[in-house]
């Protein structure tokens, strides 16, 4: 039980009535009623939460809302979107009538959420009819002026710039900001003023050049590839690129990288461009095919006739996409922006039926699902003993050492000091017959490895570009909730051990699609000594652990036969 003041992040949830159950007697005391027209829920739901002395939260999906169905207001152009302002007025009429019952902090949060809602409706293509957009913006400015709380300060970043434009009624500046990649002029440090000006000018120039390139004919034989926010040649896009060179040689592939150093690290013969250069803007504007395991920047346009392939980069255990709504881990995720990105996808690659179900719910769209298996796992499915030895040699693993890949996911509350203690204890428990390959989550990059004066040798492999290489080198995977377990299961002769000291907390706070401990891929441990004993005693390879791993593999690796890349390429590209 809690109040809104105790958990104000509840305001980030969808403010509809269909996800709430309300005691009738309480509702009748509020003196509220549904407004007319669109967004009629919010004139009731905000007061409900603001006045409630007891709120509880049920962490369970009970209602499925189809956003893109015909007639849904989130998918329809209508003058009724202006009804939002009447609903906003009712909310603040309630707050004013209960002066003293709503803290200034909550009033500011409600105000921010209503402004954000208005900005989102205005910016979402196809909602506000063209002839009414000026009126909508002016109404939003009036709302800002009439209900702005005393002492209000603008938020930082792009949102703050948007709000300032709304407050001033500067519709032209609002649009120019969108047109220059939000300007990204919230500079850090000194000299801030000069840095903002330079970045703004560069953004304007880039946007203008990109718009000019969009007028060029589409190159039917050009494909752009990227992975992990331009970090390099990796994951399923790399596997698709390699197979496309073989089966569709008429299509030239170009990789986007963050900088020249990343480009120089690409395999020999792979073409690349650096992000935000002229070459990058040209290929992004003219390419027929775009393949990525994350989304391309929002400023890039989905050209008619272009083909976007979203490969993703993992089988989901934890909640993703729209399923994160209302969870603390979502932070300030822009779900409307996420849906705009999903709207670009033509194909979504998935590895198994579970992932297909989870992703089509978390990322609703009109794309075609390619349940082919993950192309990146072709290398694992076709691996030989020679591949294993080559991977070990590349990592500097000593001959005869038993190799353990330690690859936990990022978890709130898992501090670097705790990770260090766990690693140190495990290395000492296992002894010098083992080598620990430590792969930190990218959000914990730079965590390093602890100095261990005795026990297993520890190698930090977090910077290695290919996680498949690490899997090939390992005799055993130890993870908690990382999606790497689903990929490692492709190697049907390698045990998997779960180290899960905080499963109940994780499933409660992060949200999961299934009970991992009810059907784990092998041995489960909740303490380091328990984990070390399971490994050193050989229990990770015993019959029961093997049975669990094979059942896990049958469920999550049904298409991993080494031909996933080929299936994707044959469906998407013009195969010779």
PDB file of N, CA and C in Angstrom, residues 125-218:
ATOM      1  N   UNK A 125       2.974  11.858 -35.973  1.00  0.00           N
ATOM      2  CA  UNK A 125       2.419  12.044 -37.313  1.00  0.00           C
ATOM      3  C   UNK A 125       1.029  11.433 -37.445  1.00  0.00           C
ATOM      4  N   UNK A 126       0.147  12.165 -38.124  1.00  0.00           N
ATOM      5  CA  UNK A 126      -1.153  11.624 -38.486  1.00  0.00           C
ATOM      6  C   UNK A 126      -2.236  11.753 -37.443  1.00  0.00           C
ATOM      7  N   UNK A 127      -1.990  12.430 -36.318  1.00  0.00           N
ATOM      8  CA  UNK A 127      -3.035  12.562 -35.314  1.00  0.00           C
ATOM      9  C   UNK A 127      -3.801  13.876 -35.457  1.00  0.00           C
ATOM     10  N   UNK A 128      -3.125  15.013 -35.284  1.00  0.00           N
ATOM     11  CA  UNK A 128      -3.792  16.310 -35.385  1.00  0.00           C
ATOM     12  C   UNK A 128      -3.883  16.697 -36.863  1.00  0.00           C
ATOM     13  N   UNK A 129      -5.082  16.920 -37.401  1.00  0.00           N
ATOM     14  CA  UNK A 129      -5.213  17.287 -38.812  1.00  0.00           C
ATOM     15  C   UNK A 129      -4.405  18.547 -39.142  1.00  0.00           C
ATOM     16  N   UNK A 130      -3.877  18.604 -40.364  1.00  0.00           N
ATOM     17  CA  UNK A 130      -3.007  19.706 -40.757  1.00  0.00           C
ATOM     18  C   UNK A 130      -3.603  21.084 -40.523  1.00  0.00           C
ATOM     19  N   UNK A 131      -4.891  21.245 -40.815  1.00  0.00           N
ATOM     20  CA  UNK A 131      -5.511  22.553 -40.672  1.00  0.00           C
ATOM     21  C   UNK A 131      -5.725  22.982 -39.231  1.00  0.00           C
ATOM     22  N   UNK A 132      -5.523  22.064 -38.300  1.00  0.00           N
ATOM     23  CA  UNK A 132      -5.749  22.382 -36.886  1.00  0.00           C
ATOM     24  C   UNK A 132      -4.469  22.376 -36.061  1.00  0.00           C
ATOM     25  N   UNK A 133      -3.337  22.163 -36.705  1.00  0.00           N
ATOM     26  CA  UNK A 133      -2.101  22.037 -35.945  1.00  0.00           C
ATOM     27  C   UNK A 133      -1.714  23.360 -35.268  1.00  0.00           C
ATOM     28  N   UNK A 134      -1.899  24.462 -35.971  1.00  0.00           N
ATOM     29  CA  UNK A 134      -1.574  25.760 -35.357  1.00  0.00           C
ATOM     30  C   UNK A 134      -2.464  26.001 -34.134  1.00  0.00           C
ATOM     31  N   UNK A 135      -3.770  25.705 -34.276  1.00  0.00           N
ATOM     32  CA  UNK A 135      -4.677  25.897 -33.146  1.00  0.00           C
ATOM     33  C   UNK A 135      -4.291  24.996 -31.981  1.00  0.00           C
ATOM     34  N   UNK A 136      -3.922  23.752 -32.274  1.00  0.00           N
ATOM     35  CA  UNK A 136      -3.531  22.829 -31.214  1.00  0.00           C
ATOM     36  C   UNK A 136      -2.326  23.378 -30.456  1.00  0.00           C
ATOM     37  N   UNK A 137      -1.323  23.857 -31.189  1.00  0.00           N
ATOM     38  CA  UNK A 137      -0.119  24.378 -30.532  1.00  0.00           C
ATOM     39  C   UNK A 137      -0.470  25.599 -29.679  1.00  0.00           C
ATOM     40  N   UNK A 138      -1.319  26.475 -30.215  1.00  0.00           N
ATOM     41  CA  UNK A 138      -1.719  27.662 -29.445  1.00  0.00           C
ATOM     42  C   UNK A 138      -2.476  27.265 -28.177  1.00  0.00           C
ATOM     43  N   UNK A 139      -3.312  26.249 -28.279  1.00  0.00           N
ATOM     44  CA  UNK A 139      -4.031  25.780 -27.088  1.00  0.00           C
ATOM     45  C   UNK A 139      -3.052  25.215 -26.061  1.00  0.00           C
ATOM     46  N   UNK A 140      -2.021  24.539 -26.553  1.00  0.00           N
ATOM     47  CA  UNK A 140      -1.013  23.992 -25.655  1.00  0.00           C
ATOM     48  C   UNK A 140      -0.258  25.116 -24.943  1.00  0.00           C
ATOM     49  N   UNK A 141       0.045  26.177 -25.676  1.00  0.00           N
ATOM     50  CA  UNK A 141       0.686  27.344 -25.057  1.00  0.00           C
ATOM     51  C   UNK A 141      -0.216  27.957 -23.991  1.00  0.00           C
ATOM     52  N   UNK A 142      -1.520  28.066 -24.288  1.00  0.00           N
ATOM     53  CA  UNK A 142      -2.462  28.591 -23.310  1.00  0.00           C
ATOM     54  C   UNK A 142      -2.538  27.715 -22.068  1.00  0.00           C
ATOM     55  N   UNK A 143      -2.504  26.418 -22.271  1.00  0.00           N
ATOM     56  CA  UNK A 143      -2.514  25.497 -21.138  1.00  0.00           C
ATOM     57  C   UNK A 143      -1.283  25.708 -20.269  1.00  0.00           C
ATOM     58  N   UNK A 144      -0.139  25.895 -20.905  1.00  0.00           N
ATOM     59  CA  UNK A 144       1.104  26.117 -20.165  1.00  0.00           C
ATOM     60  C   UNK A 144       0.996  27.401 -19.340  1.00  0.00           C
ATOM     61  N   UNK A 145       0.475  28.450 -19.949  1.00  0.00           N
ATOM     62  CA  UNK A 145       0.363  29.753 -19.271  1.00  0.00           C
ATOM     63  C   UNK A 145      -0.640  29.692 -18.115  1.00  0.00           C
ATOM     64  N   UNK A 146      -1.767  29.028 -18.334  1.00  0.00           N
ATOM     65  CA  UNK A 146      -2.851  29.053 -17.346  1.00  0.00           C
ATOM     66  C   UNK A 146      -2.581  28.165 -16.130  1.00  0.00           C
ATOM     67  N   UNK A 147      -1.838  27.083 -16.331  1.00  0.00           N
ATOM     68  CA  UNK A 147      -1.700  26.104 -15.247  1.00  0.00           C
ATOM     69  C   UNK A 147      -0.269  25.929 -14.758  1.00  0.00           C
ATOM     70  N   UNK A 148       0.641  26.738 -15.234  1.00  0.00           N
ATOM     71  CA  UNK A 148       2.034  26.617 -14.819  1.00  0.00           C
ATOM     72  C   UNK A 148       2.153  26.838 -13.306  1.00  0.00           C
ATOM     73  N   UNK A 149       2.733  25.897 -12.571  1.00  0.00           N
ATOM     74  CA  UNK A 149       2.822  26.035 -11.106  1.00  0.00           C
ATOM     75  C   UNK A 149       3.795  27.152 -10.703  1.00  0.00           C
ATOM     76  N   UNK A 150       3.580  27.709  -9.542  1.00  0.00           N
ATOM     77  CA  UNK A 150       4.504  28.703  -9.007  1.00  0.00           C
ATOM     78  C   UNK A 150       5.878  28.061  -8.813  1.00  0.00           C
ATOM     79  N   UNK A 151       6.909  28.818  -9.173  1.00  0.00           N
ATOM     80  CA  UNK A 151       8.267  28.311  -8.999  1.00  0.00           C
ATOM     81  C   UNK A 151       8.658  27.225  -9.971  1.00  0.00           C
ATOM     82  N   UNK A 152       7.870  27.047 -11.039  1.00  0.00           N
ATOM     83  CA  UNK A 152       8.155  25.979 -11.993  1.00  0.00           C
ATOM     84  C   UNK A 152       9.482  26.212 -12.703  1.00  0.00           C
ATOM     85  N   UNK A 153      10.274  25.181 -12.826  1.00  0.00           N
ATOM     86  CA  UNK A 153      11.527  25.248 -13.591  1.00  0.00           C
ATOM     87  C   UNK A 153      11.469  24.208 -14.701  1.00  0.00           C
ATOM     88  N   UNK A 154      11.993  24.580 -15.854  1.00  0.00           N
ATOM     89  CA  UNK A 154      11.926  23.694 -17.019  1.00  0.00           C
ATOM     90  C   UNK A 154      12.824  22.481 -16.814  1.00  0.00           C
ATOM     91  N   UNK A 155      12.419  21.337 -17.349  1.00  0.00           N
ATOM     92  CA  UNK A 155      13.308  20.169 -17.298  1.00  0.00           C
ATOM     93  C   UNK A 155      14.528  20.393 -18.180  1.00  0.00           C
ATOM     94  N   UNK A 156      15.514  19.556 -18.019  1.00  0.00           N
ATOM     95  CA  UNK A 156      16.713  19.681 -18.839  1.00  0.00           C
ATOM     96  C   UNK A 156      16.562  18.991 -20.180  1.00  0.00           C
ATOM     97  N   UNK A 157      17.597  19.099 -20.972  1.00  0.00           N
ATOM     98  CA  UNK A 157      17.671  18.376 -22.233  1.00  0.00           C
ATOM     99  C   UNK A 157      16.680  18.841 -23.279  1.00  0.00           C
ATOM    100  N   UNK A 158      16.417  17.947 -24.216  1.00  0.00           N
ATOM    101  CA  UNK A 158      15.539  18.252 -25.335  1.00  0.00           C
ATOM    102  C   UNK A 158      14.126  18.597 -24.863  1.00  0.00           C
ATOM    103  N   UNK A 159      13.648  17.876 -23.840  1.00  0.00           N
ATOM    104  CA  UNK A 159      12.296  18.134 -23.358  1.00  0.00           C
ATOM    105  C   UNK A 159      12.170  19.568 -22.843  1.00  0.00           C
ATOM    106  N   UNK A 160      13.202  20.042 -22.148  1.00  0.00           N
ATOM    107  CA  UNK A 160      13.184  21.411 -21.659  1.00  0.00           C
ATOM    108  C   UNK A 160      13.128  22.426 -22.783  1.00  0.00           C
ATOM    109  N   UNK A 161      13.857  22.171 -23.870  1.00  0.00           N
ATOM    110  CA  UNK A 161      13.825  23.071 -25.024  1.00  0.00           C
ATOM    111  C   UNK A 161      12.431  23.086 -25.658  1.00  0.00           C
ATOM    112  N   UNK A 162      11.818  21.900 -25.740  1.00  0.00           N
ATOM    113  CA  UNK A 162      10.461  21.829 -26.296  1.00  0.00           C
ATOM    114  C   UNK A 162       9.491  22.640 -25.440  1.00  0.00           C
ATOM    115  N   UNK A 163       9.588  22.466 -24.138  1.00  0.00           N
ATOM    116  CA  UNK A 163       8.675  23.167 -23.236  1.00  0.00           C
ATOM    117  C   UNK A 163       8.852  24.680 -23.319  1.00  0.00           C
ATOM    118  N   UNK A 164      10.078  25.137 -23.469  1.00  0.00           N
ATOM    119  CA  UNK A 164      10.319  26.576 -23.585  1.00  0.00           C
ATOM    120  C   UNK A 164       9.647  27.132 -24.841  1.00  0.00           C
ATOM    121  N   UNK A 165       9.729  26.360 -25.938  1.00  0.00           N
ATOM    122  CA  UNK A 165       9.063  26.791 -27.174  1.00  0.00           C
ATOM    123  C   UNK A 165       7.548  26.851 -26.965  1.00  0.00           C
ATOM    124  N   UNK A 166       7.005  25.854 -26.283  1.00  0.00           N
ATOM    125  CA  UNK A 166       5.567  25.844 -26.008  1.00  0.00           C
ATOM    126  C   UNK A 166       5.188  27.041 -25.151  1.00  0.00           C
ATOM    127  N   UNK A 167       5.965  27.310 -24.106  1.00  0.00           N
ATOM    128  CA  UNK A 167       5.652  28.412 -23.190  1.00  0.00           C
ATOM    129  C   UNK A 167       5.633  29.752 -23.911  1.00  0.00           C
ATOM    130  N   UNK A 168       6.525  29.924 -24.890  1.00  0.00           N
ATOM    131  CA  UNK A 168       6.612  31.199 -25.622  1.00  0.00           C
ATOM    132  C   UNK A 168       5.682  31.243 -26.827  1.00  0.00           C
ATOM    133  N   UNK A 169       5.032  30.127 -27.139  1.00  0.00           N
ATOM    134  CA  UNK A 169       4.212  30.073 -28.350  1.00  0.00           C
ATOM    135  C   UNK A 169       5.059  30.072 -29.602  1.00  0.00           C
ATOM    136  N   UNK A 170       6.310  29.603 -29.482  1.00  0.00           N
ATOM    137  CA  UNK A 170       7.276  29.655 -30.597  1.00  0.00           C
ATOM    138  C   UNK A 170       7.150  28.385 -31.434  1.00  0.00           C
ATOM    139  N   UNK A 171       6.086  28.317 -32.213  1.00  0.00           N
ATOM    140  CA  UNK A 171       5.834  27.111 -33.001  1.00  0.00           C
ATOM    141  C   UNK A 171       6.909  26.895 -34.065  1.00  0.00           C
ATOM    142  N   UNK A 172       7.360  27.970 -34.703  1.00  0.00           N
ATOM    143  CA  UNK A 172       8.400  27.843 -35.720  1.00  0.00           C
ATOM    144  C   UNK A 172       9.685  27.296 -35.138  1.00  0.00           C
ATOM    145  N   UNK A 173      10.078  27.832 -33.976  1.00  0.00           N
ATOM    146  CA  UNK A 173      11.299  27.344 -33.335  1.00  0.00           C
ATOM    147  C   UNK A 173      11.145  25.893 -32.912  1.00  0.00           C
ATOM    148  N   UNK A 174       9.950  25.512 -32.478  1.00  0.00           N
ATOM    149  CA  UNK A 174       9.681  24.127 -32.090  1.00  0.00           C
ATOM    150  C   UNK A 174       9.936  23.197 -33.278  1.00  0.00           C
ATOM    151  N   UNK A 175       9.457  23.591 -34.444  1.00  0.00           N
ATOM    152  CA  UNK A 175       9.646  22.751 -35.636  1.00  0.00           C
ATOM    153  C   UNK A 175      11.098  22.743 -36.088  1.00  0.00           C
ATOM    154  N   UNK A 176      11.752  23.878 -36.011  1.00  0.00           N
ATOM    155  CA  UNK A 176      13.163  23.906 -36.415  1.00  0.00           C
ATOM    156  C   UNK A 176      13.995  23.021 -35.510  1.00  0.00           C
ATOM    157  N   UNK A 177      13.622  22.964 -34.248  1.00  0.00           N
ATOM    158  CA  UNK A 177      14.359  22.111 -33.326  1.00  0.00           C
ATOM    159  C   UNK A 177      14.211  20.645 -33.721  1.00  0.00           C
ATOM    160  N   UNK A 178      13.010  20.243 -34.082  1.00  0.00           N
ATOM    161  CA  UNK A 178      12.816  18.882 -34.568  1.00  0.00           C
ATOM    162  C   UNK A 178      13.640  18.622 -35.822  1.00  0.00           C
ATOM    163  N   UNK A 179      13.713  19.606 -36.691  1.00  0.00           N
ATOM    164  CA  UNK A 179      14.383  19.440 -37.972  1.00  0.00           C
ATOM    165  C   UNK A 179      15.897  19.375 -37.861  1.00  0.00           C
ATOM    166  N   UNK A 180      16.434  19.757 -36.736  1.00  0.00           N
ATOM    167  CA  UNK A 180      17.901  19.722 -36.599  1.00  0.00           C
ATOM    168  C   UNK A 180      18.296  18.738 -35.503  1.00  0.00           C
ATOM    169  N   UNK A 181      17.577  17.620 -35.462  1.00  0.00           N
ATOM    170  CA  UNK A 181      17.949  16.553 -34.525  1.00  0.00           C
ATOM    171  C   UNK A 181      17.931  17.043 -33.100  1.00  0.00           C
ATOM    172  N   UNK A 182      16.906  17.811 -32.781  1.00  0.00           N
ATOM    173  CA  UNK A 182      16.684  18.384 -31.455  1.00  0.00           C
ATOM    174  C   UNK A 182      17.822  19.304 -31.027  1.00  0.00           C
ATOM    175  N   UNK A 183      18.694  19.622 -32.006  1.00  0.00           N
ATOM    176  CA  UNK A 183      19.846  20.514 -31.804  1.00  0.00           C
ATOM    177  C   UNK A 183      20.912  19.956 -30.857  1.00  0.00           C
ATOM    178  N   UNK A 184      20.491  19.185 -29.899  1.00  0.00           N
ATOM    179  CA  UNK A 184      21.436  18.585 -28.942  1.00  0.00           C
ATOM    180  C   UNK A 184      22.433  19.618 -28.411  1.00  0.00           C
ATOM    181  N   UNK A 185      21.898  20.756 -27.978  1.00  0.00           N
ATOM    182  CA  UNK A 185      22.753  21.838 -27.521  1.00  0.00           C
ATOM    183  C   UNK A 185      22.737  22.022 -26.008  1.00  0.00           C
ATOM    184  N   UNK A 186      22.363  20.952 -25.304  1.00  0.00           N
ATOM    185  CA  UNK A 186      22.457  21.057 -23.855  1.00  0.00           C
ATOM    186  C   UNK A 186      23.904  20.711 -23.497  1.00  0.00           C
ATOM    187  N   UNK A 187      24.765  21.693 -23.618  1.00  0.00           N
ATOM    188  CA  UNK A 187      26.205  21.454 -23.511  1.00  0.00           C
ATOM    189  C   UNK A 187      26.611  21.231 -22.068  1.00  0.00           C
ATOM    190  N   UNK A 188      27.723  20.591 -21.902  1.00  0.00           N
ATOM    191  CA  UNK A 188      28.241  20.327 -20.563  1.00  0.00           C
ATOM    192  C   UNK A 188      29.513  21.133 -20.343  1.00  0.00           C
ATOM    193  N   UNK A 189      29.565  21.778 -19.199  1.00  0.00           N
ATOM    194  CA  UNK A 189      30.792  22.467 -18.841  1.00  0.00           C
ATOM    195  C   UNK A 189      30.949  23.789 -19.560  1.00  0.00           C
ATOM    196  N   UNK A 190      32.164  24.229 -19.658  1.00  0.00           N
ATOM    197  CA  UNK A 190      32.516  25.532 -20.204  1.00  0.00           C
ATOM    198  C   UNK A 190      33.387  25.315 -21.431  1.00  0.00           C
ATOM    199  N   UNK A 191      33.252  26.114 -22.500  1.00  0.00           N
ATOM    200  CA  UNK A 191      32.296  27.223 -22.645  1.00  0.00           C
ATOM    201  C   UNK A 191      30.989  26.730 -23.238  1.00  0.00           C
ATOM    202  N   UNK A 192      29.936  26.748 -22.459  1.00  0.00           N
ATOM    203  CA  UNK A 192      28.661  26.175 -22.871  1.00  0.00           C
ATOM    204  C   UNK A 192      28.035  26.926 -24.030  1.00  0.00           C
ATOM    205  N   UNK A 193      28.051  28.283 -23.981  1.00  0.00           N
ATOM    206  CA  UNK A 193      27.358  29.068 -25.003  1.00  0.00           C
ATOM    207  C   UNK A 193      27.936  28.811 -26.396  1.00  0.00           C
ATOM    208  N   UNK A 194      29.268  28.826 -26.497  1.00  0.00           N
ATOM    209  CA  UNK A 194      29.887  28.601 -27.799  1.00  0.00           C
ATOM    210  C   UNK A 194      29.657  27.200 -28.309  1.00  0.00           C
ATOM    211  N   UNK A 195      29.707  26.225 -27.393  1.00  0.00           N
ATOM    212  CA  UNK A 195      29.504  24.842 -27.805  1.00  0.00           C
ATOM    213  C   UNK A 195      28.084  24.631 -28.310  1.00  0.00           C
ATOM    214  N   UNK A 196      27.121  25.235 -27.658  1.00  0.00           N
ATOM    215  CA  UNK A 196      25.737  25.113 -28.128  1.00  0.00           C
ATOM    216  C   UNK A 196      25.577  25.675 -29.524  1.00  0.00           C
ATOM    217  N   UNK A 197      26.196  26.811 -29.766  1.00  0.00           N
ATOM    218  CA  UNK A 197      26.057  27.452 -31.074  1.00  0.00           C
ATOM    219  C   UNK A 197      26.657  26.573 -32.172  1.00  0.00           C
ATOM    220  N   UNK A 198      27.844  26.040 -31.900  1.00  0.00           N
ATOM    221  CA  UNK A 198      28.520  25.215 -32.913  1.00  0.00           C
ATOM    222  C   UNK A 198      27.708  23.954 -33.194  1.00  0.00           C
ATOM    223  N   UNK A 199      27.262  23.308 -32.134  1.00  0.00           N
ATOM    224  CA  UNK A 199      26.493  22.077 -32.341  1.00  0.00           C
ATOM    225  C   UNK A 199      25.192  22.359 -33.073  1.00  0.00           C
ATOM    226  N   UNK A 200      24.562  23.462 -32.743  1.00  0.00           N
ATOM    227  CA  UNK A 200      23.327  23.812 -33.429  1.00  0.00           C
ATOM    228  C   UNK A 200      23.545  24.020 -34.917  1.00  0.00           C
ATOM    229  N   UNK A 201      24.608  24.736 -35.258  1.00  0.00           N
ATOM    230  CA  UNK A 201      24.904  24.983 -36.670  1.00  0.00           C
ATOM    231  C   UNK A 201      25.246  23.688 -37.401  1.00  0.00           C
ATOM    232  N   UNK A 202      26.042  22.830 -36.759  1.00  0.00           N
ATOM    233  CA  UNK A 202      26.387  21.562 -37.398  1.00  0.00           C
ATOM    234  C   UNK A 202      25.140  20.701 -37.595  1.00  0.00           C
ATOM    235  N   UNK A 203      24.260  20.721 -36.598  1.00  0.00           N
ATOM    236  CA  UNK A 203      23.029  19.950 -36.734  1.00  0.00           C
ATOM    237  C   UNK A 203      22.169  20.445 -37.873  1.00  0.00           C
ATOM    238  N   UNK A 204      22.043  21.755 -37.975  1.00  0.00           N
ATOM    239  CA  UNK A 204      21.268  22.339 -39.076  1.00  0.00           C
ATOM    240  C   UNK A 204      21.870  21.942 -40.416  1.00  0.00           C
ATOM    241  N   UNK A 205      23.190  22.019 -40.503  1.00  0.00           N
ATOM    242  CA  UNK A 205      23.863  21.679 -41.759  1.00  0.00           C
ATOM    243  C   UNK A 205      23.646  20.210 -42.107  1.00  0.00           C
ATOM    244  N   UNK A 206      23.817  19.330 -41.124  1.00  0.00           N
ATOM    245  CA  UNK A 206      23.644  17.903 -41.396  1.00  0.00           C
ATOM    246  C   UNK A 206      22.226  17.588 -41.840  1.00  0.00           C
ATOM    247  N   UNK A 207      21.251  18.191 -41.147  1.00  0.00           N
ATOM    248  CA  UNK A 207      19.864  17.921 -41.503  1.00  0.00           C
ATOM    249  C   UNK A 207      19.563  18.404 -42.912  1.00  0.00           C
ATOM    250  N   UNK A 208      20.090  19.567 -43.267  1.00  0.00           N
ATOM    251  CA  UNK A 208      19.870  20.081 -44.624  1.00  0.00           C
ATOM    252  C   UNK A 208      20.485  19.194 -45.681  1.00  0.00           C
ATOM    253  N   UNK A 209      21.702  18.719 -45.414  1.00  0.00           N
ATOM    254  CA  UNK A 209      22.376  17.836 -46.374  1.00  0.00           C
ATOM    255  C   UNK A 209      21.607  16.523 -46.509  1.00  0.00           C
ATOM    256  N   UNK A 210      21.172  15.989 -45.387  1.00  0.00           N
ATOM    257  CA  UNK A 210      20.427  14.732 -45.413  1.00  0.00           C
ATOM    258  C   UNK A 210      19.138  14.879 -46.222  1.00  0.00           C
ATOM    259  N   UNK A 211      18.426  15.994 -46.012  1.00  0.00           N
ATOM    260  CA  UNK A 211      17.199  16.235 -46.775  1.00  0.00           C
ATOM    261  C   UNK A 211      17.489  16.316 -48.270  1.00  0.00           C
ATOM    262  N   UNK A 212      18.626  16.909 -48.617  1.00  0.00           N
ATOM    263  CA  UNK A 212      19.009  16.997 -50.032  1.00  0.00           C
ATOM    264  C   UNK A 212      19.290  15.605 -50.599  1.00  0.00           C
ATOM    265  N   UNK A 213      19.972  14.772 -49.813  1.00  0.00           N
ATOM    266  CA  UNK A 213      20.275  13.417 -50.280  1.00  0.00           C
ATOM    267  C   UNK A 213      19.001  12.586 -50.449  1.00  0.00           C
ATOM    268  N   UNK A 214      17.974  12.884 -49.660  1.00  0.00           N
ATOM    269  CA  UNK A 214      16.713  12.143 -49.786  1.00  0.00           C
ATOM    270  C   UNK A 214      16.057  12.359 -51.140  1.00  0.00           C
ATOM    271  N   UNK A 215      16.434  13.428 -51.821  1.00  0.00           N
ATOM    272  CA  UNK A 215      15.865  13.693 -53.147  1.00  0.00           C
ATOM    273  C   UNK A 215      16.549  12.863 -54.239  1.00  0.00           C
ATOM    274  N   UNK A 216      17.674  12.242 -53.901  1.00  0.00           N
ATOM    275  CA  UNK A 216      18.358  11.393 -54.873  1.00  0.00           C
ATOM    276  C   UNK A 216      17.588  10.085 -55.050  1.00  0.00           C
ATOM    277  N   UNK A 217      17.744   9.437 -56.191  1.00  0.00           N
ATOM    278  CA  UNK A 217      17.073   8.143 -56.381  1.00  0.00           C
ATOM    279  C   UNK A 217      17.562   7.127 -55.358  1.00  0.00           C
ATOM    280  N   UNK A 218      16.677   6.238 -54.949  1.00  0.00           N
ATOM    281  CA  UNK A 218      17.078   5.170 -54.035  1.00  0.00           C
ATOM    282  C   UNK A 218      18.011   4.211 -54.757  1.00  0.00           C
TER     283      UNK A 218
END
